[in-house]
Structure formats: structure tokens, C-alpha cells
Amino acid sequence: SGASWLLDANPVWSVRDVKECLVQDVGASAGEFRLMCGADEPKDWTMLQSLVHSEDGSWRCHFTLVRRDPEQADWLHKLDGIPEKLGAAKILADAPLSMRVDREVMLKAASKDIMALHYAEFDLFKDMGFVFQVASMRGGPKDGTAAEANGTSWIKSAMDGVVSVYMAGHLCKPDLVRSSLQSPLLLDAEDHDLVQLATALAFADTCFKDSFPDESLVDTLRSLFQRRSKDVAQNALRTSLLENLPMSLTMLHIEEGAPVRGSIAQVWNWLRSSKTSTNDSCLEPPDFAMALFVQHRSSLQSPAFQDAFTQLLQHLDGRRCPTVEVCCELVRACASHSALQQAGSFFMGTDGSEACATLLEEVGLSLTVLQDHRHRGALLGHILRSWGSSEAVLAGLQENRNRFATLLQATLGDQQLGRM
């Protein structure tokens, strides 16, 4: 429902011509609304005669007018006024998240400057339609069938190669990844392009798991970063990488062993990379390791993931947990892999709840971990009550007389100092 207009249009008019005729009636510029033909939105240059044809020689075309979000319209207008290859990427440096994840805005920006994709949100690349639209716009394939025929001959920049790797993931084509990586543009990619490539490889590797369980891109990632410096490797520790556990662990290992670049070179690299930064969060190695555990905490408690957890634990040791819940999960994971010393260390981040007291007994930690715990009195009280009758408690105290004497003495001291 709403207002409707009937225009006497010529079949050779473009969709843009129709928009211009509606500007006064709509009360908005042509860039502030869209014209939908059914479920599709024809391009501005599309001629009306290509949309509808009637056998009796008459022409009738029905459009639905949809107003754009004002912010989106404003950004599209800004990008329209920028010459190709001059400033599209730079202007997106100040774009809000809502625009960096906006398909139309990012496609418009990429049509001006492929480097603008450095600012695109990772979720856009997970959309196969977006990836093919970018490739088609760059002279590449527009669908899976065309991808088989075109191969990688259309790649003209490192970012094209990154798009090709995403395409390979969507199509589940390991060979397409390999052929894409043969391009000298990727083999000698700039540091900021390599960071984007790391995320694309992780995405493709995840896509291959079901159909090609023996296919892994971990060695490829390691090879690409072989001679890169620590600051480049650290810049690749992004939230978009977290979905792929093996690739994330590899990136942590690469970062740990990468050489430190000289201070002048670091400043120069920062000046260059800051021009093509992305909203995708870059994390410090310890924070990345903790986020990786949180993302895969259920799997990492399984015996099948013991090696992966052991690798990750090297980066987590001594780290403060963000929440009590994460502390408890880390305690369980450590205990499930017989790392009781580390389990005791992470238990120090728990609170004085009954659930945490139950966890201590559940994983078989010694009560000596309570010696320096800030909630030792409350936890000890929960444990003693869980033993049941007074006779059972006395028997337990008798069995572990020295250990409990020390704990009770410390607890009494807490009471006197007002810590309980």
C-alpha cells in the first residue's frame, strides 16, 4: 500500500531515467530510493525494454519503490563523487560498522578501488553472492560454472587473489586455492594483503573440512608468513580467524617465533597498514589465545583435542580469565588432559560459590589450592557441608589433619581481618 505513479515512459528509457522522473513526486534524490522489479533490483543503466515485453506491442513495467536508509544513501553519494582508484579506500577508514557490512556500499567502493575491501567486514566474504559480485565486477567469474572455465586469469591484484581464495572456499575447490596462490601478486603480497589472505585461507580451510578432511592449508599459511616480521603476524591475529582452530594455533605459533622488525621499519609499516586497516578486531596474542579457547571450549575438553589444547595452554598459562565461567571451563579442560597444576592455577580465578566448590572435588584438585584462594573460607565451608553428617566431616578432618589445620588457621585469620 502507499502512493502510486503511472508514467508514460519510452521503452529505451533507463531505470535511472524513471528515477529522475519520480524525484519531485517522491521528495528525495534518485540516490535515496531503489526501484525493485519483482524480487530483483535492475541497474540504473538497464533499459526498460529489457525488463518487460508484451506480445501486443504495448509496454508495461511495474516497479516497487523502496526508500534507502539515510546513512546508506549518504555513503553511496559520497562514493559516487570519488574518481576511480582515488580515495574510495581512504574514505571508508571513517565508515561506521553498519556501512562496512553493507553489501551495496562495499560493492560500490570496490568498483572504485579494490583496496576498499580491506575495510569490508568478514561476514560479507562469507556471503557467496557478494564474493561472486566482486569477482564479476573485476572481470572474473560470476558463478561457479564460470569459475571452472575462467580459473584465475582474471586476478590483477593481491586483493583479487584474496577474493579468489574465498570463492574457492565457497565452491569447495582446493585446486582453485592452489592455482590462486601461484599468482606472483600473492606470493609477493604486501603485508596488509597477506593479513587479509590469512583470513581467507582459514575460511577456505574450514569449508574443506567436510568434503576434503585430509586437505589442510596450515602448511600454506606457515609458508606465506615464513619471512614476515612479528608485527605482521600479530596483525593477522584477528577475530575472523578464530573459527578455525588449527589455523589460529598455527598463527599463534608463527607470531611467537617471528623476528622483530627494526623500530624505523615498524613505524613505516604502521603508516602503510593504517591506510588499509579493517574493523575486524586485531587482538594481542594472549587475548587471542583466550578468545580461541572460549570459541572452542567444548571441543578442547575432548581427548581428541589434547594436542591442540596443549599447544594453546602455552599461550594461556598465567593469564587472568575474563569471567568465572571461563575459569571453570579452563579448570575442566586442564583436568581432562591431566594438567592438574595448570588447573589449580586457573582455579584461583573462581569465586566462593557452591558450584566452584563442587568443581574442585569433581576434577580431583587437592584442597591445598585453597591455601591462597581469596574465597577459601566460603569454598571450604561448601566442601565440608557436602560431606554430609558431622561424623563424616570429623572422619575427613582426622584423615587430613595437617592439611585442614593449615586451612582452618588461614580461614580464621581471614575472619579476623574482615575478609569473609
Short mmCIF file of C-alpha atoms in Angstrom, two decimals, residues 320 341 344-352 360 366-380 403 406-411 414 419-420:
data_model
loop_
_atom_site.label_atom_id
_atom_site.label_comp_id
_atom_site.label_asym_id
_atom_site.label_seq_id
_atom_site.Cartn_x
_atom_site.Cartn_y
_atom_site.Cartn_z
CA ARG A 320 43.64 -14.00 34.02
CA GLN A 341 48.99 -27.89 38.08
CA GLY A 344 44.92 -25.34 40.12
CA SER A 345 46.31 -22.08 38.77
CA PHE A 346 43.13 -21.28 36.83
CA PHE A 347 41.01 -22.30 39.84
CA MET A 348 42.37 -19.24 41.61
CA GLY A 349 40.09 -17.14 39.41
CA THR A 350 36.90 -18.81 40.63
CA ASP A 351 34.55 -17.38 43.23
CA GLY A 352 33.24 -18.74 46.53
CA LEU A 360 37.19 -28.58 42.88
CA SER A 366 43.84 -31.06 46.18
CA LEU A 367 42.41 -28.83 48.89
CA THR A 368 45.82 -27.20 49.14
CA VAL A 369 44.80 -24.99 46.16
CA LEU A 370 42.59 -23.15 48.65
CA GLN A 371 45.60 -22.03 50.69
CA ASP A 372 45.96 -18.75 48.76
CA HIS A 373 42.43 -18.54 47.35
CA ARG A 374 40.64 -15.27 48.13
CA HIS A 375 37.39 -17.21 48.83
CA ARG A 376 38.95 -20.12 50.71
CA GLY A 377 36.63 -19.80 53.72
CA ALA A 378 33.45 -19.95 51.67
CA LEU A 379 34.75 -22.77 49.46
CA LEU A 380 35.94 -24.80 52.43
CA ARG A 403 46.13 -30.02 55.72
CA THR A 406 46.54 -25.05 57.99
CA LEU A 407 43.44 -24.12 56.01
CA LEU A 408 41.32 -23.52 59.10
CA GLN A 409 44.02 -21.38 60.66
CA ALA A 410 44.18 -19.28 57.47
CA THR A 411 40.38 -19.04 57.39
CA ASP A 414 40.54 -14.10 57.17
CA ARG A 419 37.93 -10.79 54.50
CA MET A 420 34.90 -13.05 54.95
#
